[in-house]
Amino acid sequence: LYLMPADSPHPLLSLADYERAACEILDPAALSYIAGGATDEVTLRDNVAAWRRLALRPRMLVGVGRRDPSVELLGVRRPHPLLIAPTAFQRLAHRDGEIATARAAAATSTIICLSTFATTTPEALAEAVPDAPRWFQLYVFSDRGVSRDLVARAVEHGYEALVVTVDVPVAGVRERELRAGVRSLHGEQLASAAAAGASGEMTPADFGELVDPDLSWDDIERFVAESPLPVLVKGILTAEDALLAVAHGASGVIVSNHGGRQLDTVLSGADALPAIVEAAADQLDVLVDGGIRRGTDVVKALALGARAVLIGRPILCGLAVDGAQGAQRVIEILLAELDNALALAGSPQASNLDATFVMPAPWPDRSR
Amino acid sequence: LYLMPADSPHPLLSLADYERAACEILDPAALSYIAGGATDEVTLRDNVAAWRRLALRPRMLVGVGRRDPSVELLGVRRPHPLLIAPTAFQRLAHRDGEIATARAAAATSTIICLSTFATTTPEALAEAVPDAPRWFQLYVFSDRGVSRDLVARAVEHGYEALVVTVDVPVAGVRERELRAGVRSLHGEQLASAAAAGASGEMTPADFGELVDPDLSWDDIERFVAESPLPVLVKGILTAEDALLAVAHGASGVIVSNHGGRQLDTVLSGADALPAIVEAAADQLDVLVDGGIRRGTDVVKALALGARAVLIGRPILCGLAVDGAQGAQRVIEILLAELDNALALAGSPQASNLDATFVMPAPWPDRSR
Amino acid sequence: LYLMPADSPHPLLSLADYERAACEILDPAALSYIAGGATDEVTLRDNVAAWRRLALRPRMLVGVGRRDPSVELLGVRRPHPLLIAPTAFQRLAHRDGEIATARAAAATSTIICLSTFATTTPEALAEAVPDAPRWFQLYVFSDRGVSRDLVARAVEHGYEALVVTVDVPVAGVRERELRAGVRSLHGEQLASAAAAGASGEMTPADFGELVDPDLSWDDIERFVAESPLPVLVKGILTAEDALLAVAHGASGVIVSNHGGRQLDTVLSGADALPAIVEAAADQLDVLVDGGIRRGTDVVKALALGARAVLIGRPILCGLAVDGAQGAQRVIEILLAELDNALALAGSPQASNLDATFVMPAPWPDRSR
Amino acid sequence: LYLMPADSPHPLLSLADYERAACEILDPAALSYIAGGATDEVTLRDNVAAWRRLALRPRMLVGVGRRDPSVELLGVRRPHPLLIAPTAFQRLAHRDGEIATARAAAATSTIICLSTFATTTPEALAEAVPDAPRWFQLYVFSDRGVSRDLVARAVEHGYEALVVTVDVPVAGVRERELRAGVRSLHGEQLASAAAAGASGEMTPADFGELVDPDLSWDDIERFVAESPLPVLVKGILTAEDALLAVAHGASGVIVSNHGGRQLDTVLSGADALPAIVEAAADQLDVLVDGGIRRGTDVVKALALGARAVLIGRPILCGLAVDGAQGAQRVIEILLAELDNALALAGSPQASNLDATFVMPAPWPDRSR
């Protein structure tokens, strides 16, 4: 169970270690894009802090010699509850970009969600790493033809679900990026076929402006009707919207604030989750992302009713530090911590976790 | 939407940037006057912090391609909910003083509230910038003739409302000013016609002593009866007083603690607002000032029931940094952030915001 | 109203300024005795912090041209609600000791509570400063004869009330004193007639051991019966004990934790006050001490139902900085702040303050 | 009552002083083992902080000249409520290890709980310090024969109770140890007879892996049935598990999170205690450990319903600083503080403390 790599010169024992290492490696502009959030970054910081405001209620003497982290997701048994969140432009973190991430996904049986704004096309990824379980994340452009085309290519190349991101009708105000001068950075990544609606030199913000700000629940219903894949709506933070997702036929919602990059001072996933689970978890699958850094965070998310969790920045940090191997190691650390936490929380079956295992922490939030 | 001025050597992206820049530019005595608050400055700090203790509840997929920040204020549709708060002695911030502020107001269709203790007369401002929408702020002196004269001049020169400040029966204890030696500073500004009751060399504290400490609700009722302009009462922090404002005929109240400069440890505007809205918002217009620094703060104020918000110190910081242009830029930044926040909160019409968009934040107040 | 002494080289504007100045002047051993508290000093720090966790609810337009800080105490109208708390060994702070404090009391019409462990006898003080209003603080020794003798002398020399301290059955654990080596310090002060039960070289701790740990409510009842003076019980922190004070005939209780010097992690006066007022303020006078540093703190104490407040360490700091004049200045600052706070809170009569003027603060405790 | 050793060059007045001194003395690997906790050490820090989030409600004038710290534990009157917690490998702290600790126990009539992973055998300790009151802590190995043998030896050598630790089905993730390289450290201590199931070079983690992860409540019931000694279950954090301990015949539970070394973000003993006391204290003895550093902490634990408290790390710090004498001094300091706190809290009989003496603190948790 102990996690230290034998004779490692850099003992990277935790996801926090990978984050620190990535901060030293990445160039400032890429770092600002990967690490930054919206305006004052209140929500960005709180995504991590919110999980620590929950305490675990461990049970003893239940027999934990064999642990089983598997969960059921969209009706399918998966070996564990981790997914790789869709993050754009992964070549900013490492030259191998999404292909490396897919290798880490394949090695650990983790679903990778490929971003519309990936620096790899959906077909290139499927061909390079055919055994990576994969979902496709869709930004819906004002030009709906682009979106339909992307969905068709995803269906054709073995993507198993469609994640429609709905919290970017316009781009957030990301001052850290602006200060670091992200504007002039991405020339070489523009070959991305995912950026089918794009042309010439573009920035993350430019991509953001391709997205249709008038996307509506009717559009979601249309995607559900037209797509052979289950549709998950990503970016939901209220019970009201989770119920609308049910009403419009979604198979799941991903409780998310877009990594704190869109509207500052909205709730973290950890805090938004319970009301959404209560309202809608009996009708669709609820997933959550944002701030998951420890196995105990995963246990808490499942105990609160999430079926699975998505990991974003830590994967990029793993990529930055050591490419596919770094991303894989990040997942392995989290899986080892999850195994340990299941044993010590007295819930050897991940799928048996329920709300009795978690409570508001009596301690104050000591994060700065 | 991105806010960075092209090729700016000083990327002033936010109101906080302007505050920092102004701190470097202003001389210590002027800075102490502009930035300081009463005694321990508990309320001063909390004015900003309180807005961050509110979380936004954003709604998705409502169609936000077109945003409309307009609000109705005193029965009139205004293009946006920002006003420039009345602050005294603006030539302390920049030699162009209130004239520059009025230019910024005119350029952005923002109402400027001219202070009784302005370093410009009401008529000079009206003549210099006739297209600036303008209200007049009234300190009521023991010599009522001065006040009546000021009101008459304001009416004559196109001021559209009267803001009677009621939270300065005596001046607050402002140690920062005293330590910086504000006493010997304002000789040249004394030409101000607004200081009609004044003579010789005076300090801010001296001006304070002109104000009648025995001003009463009957006086308010008399101003309402005598003035052709709607009367707003500025400096209300309790529901009881808001109801008295209704009873005595006021058209509005401005929930305010005078920028934390009067009585320390009173509530911020953000915290005082809900009870006042609940008690009186169906009978008069409720506005709020204090600590508004982000577009999200404006959204929160409107969601809590304010019709509009007033901005004080950030305008002075804009003035200090770059005169009329700086003040204008401060307003433009806030309007751009407001536009972004309306889109991302899923309430494209500012006037449709309601209490479902805001909740107490689950995170701790991390401000120092 | 402004408080800055003209052309002062050391602008000591607030009680905090005097504390800082005293820290620089006092020798480390005396400072440790004056400034220190019990063990981890949790309660010591919280005495000051607790007042800041209360917010004021100011009322406007009530007419505050004339303020009246007077209060009724033990049936007598006093010009203001401040008392000088009994603190031992005041010559540790300044060579003039209690005589200087009495001069400050006389100059400001403030009641001085002379400590049993004063470095001046009750008669010497009465003779030196006959116009200082004065109460006598009694530690009850195992040798009851000493106590009876002290009371008789206090009665004879014009002390108007008896304050029996009940929270020192044994001395607190004061590590700061022990580290600073207070043990070898007090030789010269032992001439104190107050220390009638003492002989030879003694330390504060030695004095503490003279006090009878078996003092009981029956003793209080006996003092009430035997003494021509009203008896106040000092050191009460629960409603239960306040009701016992009523039952045993006390005229008042002083809500106090002995300046955080006795049992660590007990409540501050500010937090203990409301339950005691609710239980007993209709039957005896409730006073409070601990952490009062601002005029707003005094307003809050009165609003919560205290009749008066006692000031301890700030007086010693005033003494340390400038003898009688320093102590007087400390009282004058607090009175000026009180006057300002009464005006700005909209309660020009101190005796009209009630619970509607105060509420739990919405801000976090930012003290360290 | 004052605690300063005469003329001590190192005035170690408190348990915190001993902790600081031990940090300077211990080698980094041993320190990491002794001082560290699981992953982010949230629970480790909170163990100490949680006691400070409780306030004492002291009563006055009850007569505290004679204090009696004795308590009834497992039906036997003990002179005071302190026990020495079972901690492994005490020779890491000092070459005399558990023998020295037993000497401190004997000198202060404190029960020592000898760990299964002690660096001294149960019989060696009993022979070396026969007058130390002693309990035996049992880790149950997959090889049940080892456990039965250990119990038989404990019974034979005068151990009075059996403490079965149930919160180590697997070892916690202790990054501080891994970073300090604890792996290569314990060669010489392996002669421990307690480690009967072990062979060759082992680390703390290796020992952890001997423990049976499938230990169950049925095993507890079997130990109760087979053992002539009362059985306490150590590591309980929920009322549910305390009731199961009752149902399976345990004589007591020790509310504990294993010093924050097992699952991070579980409750401290202080916070877990009340629900367990409410559920089960009428049916078995409830003890608590974790973070006790002051006499006031002991008073709070007893007031919340614990019969006794266990002290772990401070004993090791005492050992590290000065062997048996250091451990003894740590206990004496805590007993002196307890005596002082009983007097000042107004509960001279420790066994009379109840929930009226304690309440949630109104102050914030200021620990970092």
Short mmCIF file of N, CA and C in Angstrom, two decimals, chain D residues 195-253:
data_model
loop_
_atom_site.label_atom_id
_atom_site.label_comp_id
_atom_site.label_asym_id
_atom_site.label_seq_id
_atom_site.Cartn_x
_atom_site.Cartn_y
_atom_site.Cartn_z
N ALA D 195 6.53 -8.70 18.85
CA ALA D 195 6.44 -8.90 17.42
C ALA D 195 6.61 -10.38 17.09
N ALA D 196 5.89 -11.18 17.80
CA ALA D 196 6.08 -12.61 17.71
C ALA D 196 5.81 -13.14 16.31
N GLY D 197 4.97 -12.49 15.62
CA GLY D 197 4.65 -12.95 14.29
C GLY D 197 5.62 -12.44 13.25
N ALA D 198 6.57 -11.65 13.67
CA ALA D 198 7.45 -10.99 12.73
C ALA D 198 8.77 -11.73 12.59
N SER D 199 9.48 -11.46 11.51
CA SER D 199 10.82 -12.01 11.36
C SER D 199 11.64 -11.09 10.48
N GLY D 200 12.95 -11.06 10.69
CA GLY D 200 13.85 -10.26 9.87
C GLY D 200 13.64 -8.77 10.08
N GLU D 201 14.10 -7.97 9.10
CA GLU D 201 13.99 -6.52 9.18
C GLU D 201 12.55 -6.09 8.86
N MET D 202 12.00 -5.24 9.69
CA MET D 202 10.63 -4.81 9.46
C MET D 202 10.49 -3.31 9.68
N THR D 203 9.47 -2.77 9.11
CA THR D 203 9.17 -1.36 9.30
C THR D 203 7.80 -1.28 9.96
N PRO D 204 7.44 -0.09 10.43
CA PRO D 204 6.10 0.07 10.98
C PRO D 204 5.04 -0.42 10.00
N ALA D 205 5.23 -0.09 8.74
CA ALA D 205 4.24 -0.51 7.75
C ALA D 205 4.17 -2.03 7.66
N ASP D 206 5.34 -2.66 7.73
CA ASP D 206 5.35 -4.13 7.67
C ASP D 206 4.56 -4.71 8.83
N PHE D 207 4.78 -4.14 10.00
CA PHE D 207 4.02 -4.63 11.15
C PHE D 207 2.53 -4.49 10.87
N GLY D 208 2.17 -3.32 10.32
CA GLY D 208 0.77 -3.07 10.01
C GLY D 208 0.18 -4.20 9.18
N GLU D 209 1.01 -4.74 8.29
CA GLU D 209 0.48 -5.77 7.40
C GLU D 209 0.28 -7.12 8.07
N LEU D 210 0.79 -7.27 9.28
CA LEU D 210 0.52 -8.51 10.03
C LEU D 210 -0.92 -8.53 10.55
N VAL D 211 -1.50 -7.34 10.70
CA VAL D 211 -2.81 -7.24 11.33
C VAL D 211 -3.87 -7.79 10.37
N ASP D 212 -4.84 -8.48 10.93
CA ASP D 212 -5.87 -9.12 10.11
C ASP D 212 -6.91 -8.09 9.67
N PRO D 213 -7.00 -7.82 8.36
CA PRO D 213 -7.97 -6.82 7.90
C PRO D 213 -9.41 -7.33 7.98
N ASP D 214 -9.57 -8.61 8.24
CA ASP D 214 -10.93 -9.16 8.30
C ASP D 214 -11.41 -9.39 9.72
N LEU D 215 -10.70 -8.79 10.68
CA LEU D 215 -11.17 -8.85 12.07
C LEU D 215 -12.61 -8.36 12.13
N SER D 216 -13.44 -9.02 12.96
CA SER D 216 -14.86 -8.69 12.97
C SER D 216 -15.38 -8.63 14.40
N TRP D 217 -16.61 -8.18 14.52
CA TRP D 217 -17.23 -8.11 15.84
C TRP D 217 -17.34 -9.50 16.47
N ASP D 218 -17.46 -10.53 15.67
CA ASP D 218 -17.47 -11.88 16.23
C ASP D 218 -16.15 -12.19 16.92
N ASP D 219 -15.06 -11.72 16.33
CA ASP D 219 -13.77 -11.91 17.00
C ASP D 219 -13.75 -11.23 18.36
N ILE D 220 -14.29 -10.02 18.39
CA ILE D 220 -14.34 -9.31 19.67
C ILE D 220 -15.12 -10.15 20.69
N GLU D 221 -16.25 -10.65 20.26
CA GLU D 221 -17.08 -11.45 21.17
C GLU D 221 -16.30 -12.67 21.67
N ARG D 222 -15.51 -13.26 20.78
CA ARG D 222 -14.71 -14.42 21.17
C ARG D 222 -13.65 -14.00 22.21
N PHE D 223 -12.97 -12.87 21.98
CA PHE D 223 -11.98 -12.41 22.96
C PHE D 223 -12.64 -12.18 24.32
N VAL D 224 -13.81 -11.58 24.29
CA VAL D 224 -14.53 -11.32 25.55
C VAL D 224 -14.82 -12.64 26.27
N ALA D 225 -15.27 -13.62 25.49
CA ALA D 225 -15.64 -14.90 26.09
C ALA D 225 -14.41 -15.63 26.64
N GLU D 226 -13.29 -15.56 25.90
CA GLU D 226 -12.12 -16.37 26.27
C GLU D 226 -11.23 -15.69 27.30
N SER D 227 -11.27 -14.35 27.35
CA SER D 227 -10.29 -13.64 28.17
C SER D 227 -10.81 -13.43 29.58
N PRO D 228 -9.96 -13.68 30.58
CA PRO D 228 -10.37 -13.36 31.95
C PRO D 228 -10.33 -11.85 32.21
N LEU D 229 -9.78 -11.11 31.28
CA LEU D 229 -9.65 -9.65 31.46
C LEU D 229 -10.80 -8.93 30.77
N PRO D 230 -11.17 -7.77 31.31
CA PRO D 230 -12.14 -6.95 30.58
C PRO D 230 -11.54 -6.52 29.24
N VAL D 231 -12.40 -6.41 28.23
CA VAL D 231 -11.95 -6.05 26.88
C VAL D 231 -12.48 -4.66 26.53
N LEU D 232 -11.56 -3.80 26.11
CA LEU D 232 -11.94 -2.49 25.59
C LEU D 232 -11.66 -2.46 24.09
N VAL D 233 -12.54 -1.83 23.33
CA VAL D 233 -12.36 -1.72 21.89
C VAL D 233 -11.86 -0.33 21.58
N LYS D 234 -10.67 -0.25 21.00
CA LYS D 234 -10.04 1.05 20.74
C LYS D 234 -10.11 1.41 19.26
N GLY D 235 -10.60 2.64 18.98
CA GLY D 235 -10.66 3.10 17.60
C GLY D 235 -12.08 3.33 17.12
N ILE D 236 -12.99 3.52 18.06
CA ILE D 236 -14.41 3.72 17.73
C ILE D 236 -14.68 5.21 17.54
N LEU D 237 -15.41 5.56 16.49
CA LEU D 237 -15.72 6.97 16.22
C LEU D 237 -17.19 7.23 15.98
N THR D 238 -18.03 6.20 16.04
CA THR D 238 -19.46 6.42 15.82
C THR D 238 -20.28 5.77 16.93
N ALA D 239 -21.45 6.33 17.15
CA ALA D 239 -22.37 5.75 18.13
C ALA D 239 -22.79 4.35 17.70
N GLU D 240 -22.96 4.15 16.40
CA GLU D 240 -23.35 2.82 15.92
C GLU D 240 -22.36 1.76 16.38
N ASP D 241 -21.07 2.06 16.22
CA ASP D 241 -20.07 1.07 16.60
C ASP D 241 -19.97 0.92 18.12
N ALA D 242 -20.22 2.00 18.85
CA ALA D 242 -20.21 1.88 20.31
C ALA D 242 -21.32 0.94 20.76
N LEU D 243 -22.47 1.01 20.11
CA LEU D 243 -23.57 0.10 20.46
C LEU D 243 -23.24 -1.33 20.08
N LEU D 244 -22.52 -1.50 18.99
CA LEU D 244 -22.08 -2.86 18.63
C LEU D 244 -21.08 -3.39 19.66
N ALA D 245 -20.25 -2.49 20.18
CA ALA D 245 -19.31 -2.93 21.23
C ALA D 245 -20.09 -3.41 22.45
N VAL D 246 -21.13 -2.70 22.80
CA VAL D 246 -22.00 -3.15 23.90
C VAL D 246 -22.57 -4.53 23.58
N ALA D 247 -23.12 -4.63 22.37
CA ALA D 247 -23.80 -5.87 21.99
C ALA D 247 -22.86 -7.07 21.99
N HIS D 248 -21.57 -6.83 21.75
CA HIS D 248 -20.62 -7.94 21.70
C HIS D 248 -19.82 -8.08 22.98
N GLY D 249 -20.26 -7.41 24.03
CA GLY D 249 -19.74 -7.72 25.35
C GLY D 249 -18.53 -6.94 25.80
N ALA D 250 -18.15 -5.89 25.08
CA ALA D 250 -16.99 -5.12 25.52
C ALA D 250 -17.28 -4.40 26.83
N SER D 251 -16.23 -4.22 27.62
CA SER D 251 -16.37 -3.48 28.88
C SER D 251 -16.17 -1.99 28.67
N GLY D 252 -15.57 -1.64 27.54
CA GLY D 252 -15.35 -0.22 27.29
C GLY D 252 -15.00 0.02 25.84
N VAL D 253 -15.13 1.29 25.45
CA VAL D 253 -14.61 1.69 24.13
C VAL D 253 -13.66 2.86 24.34
#
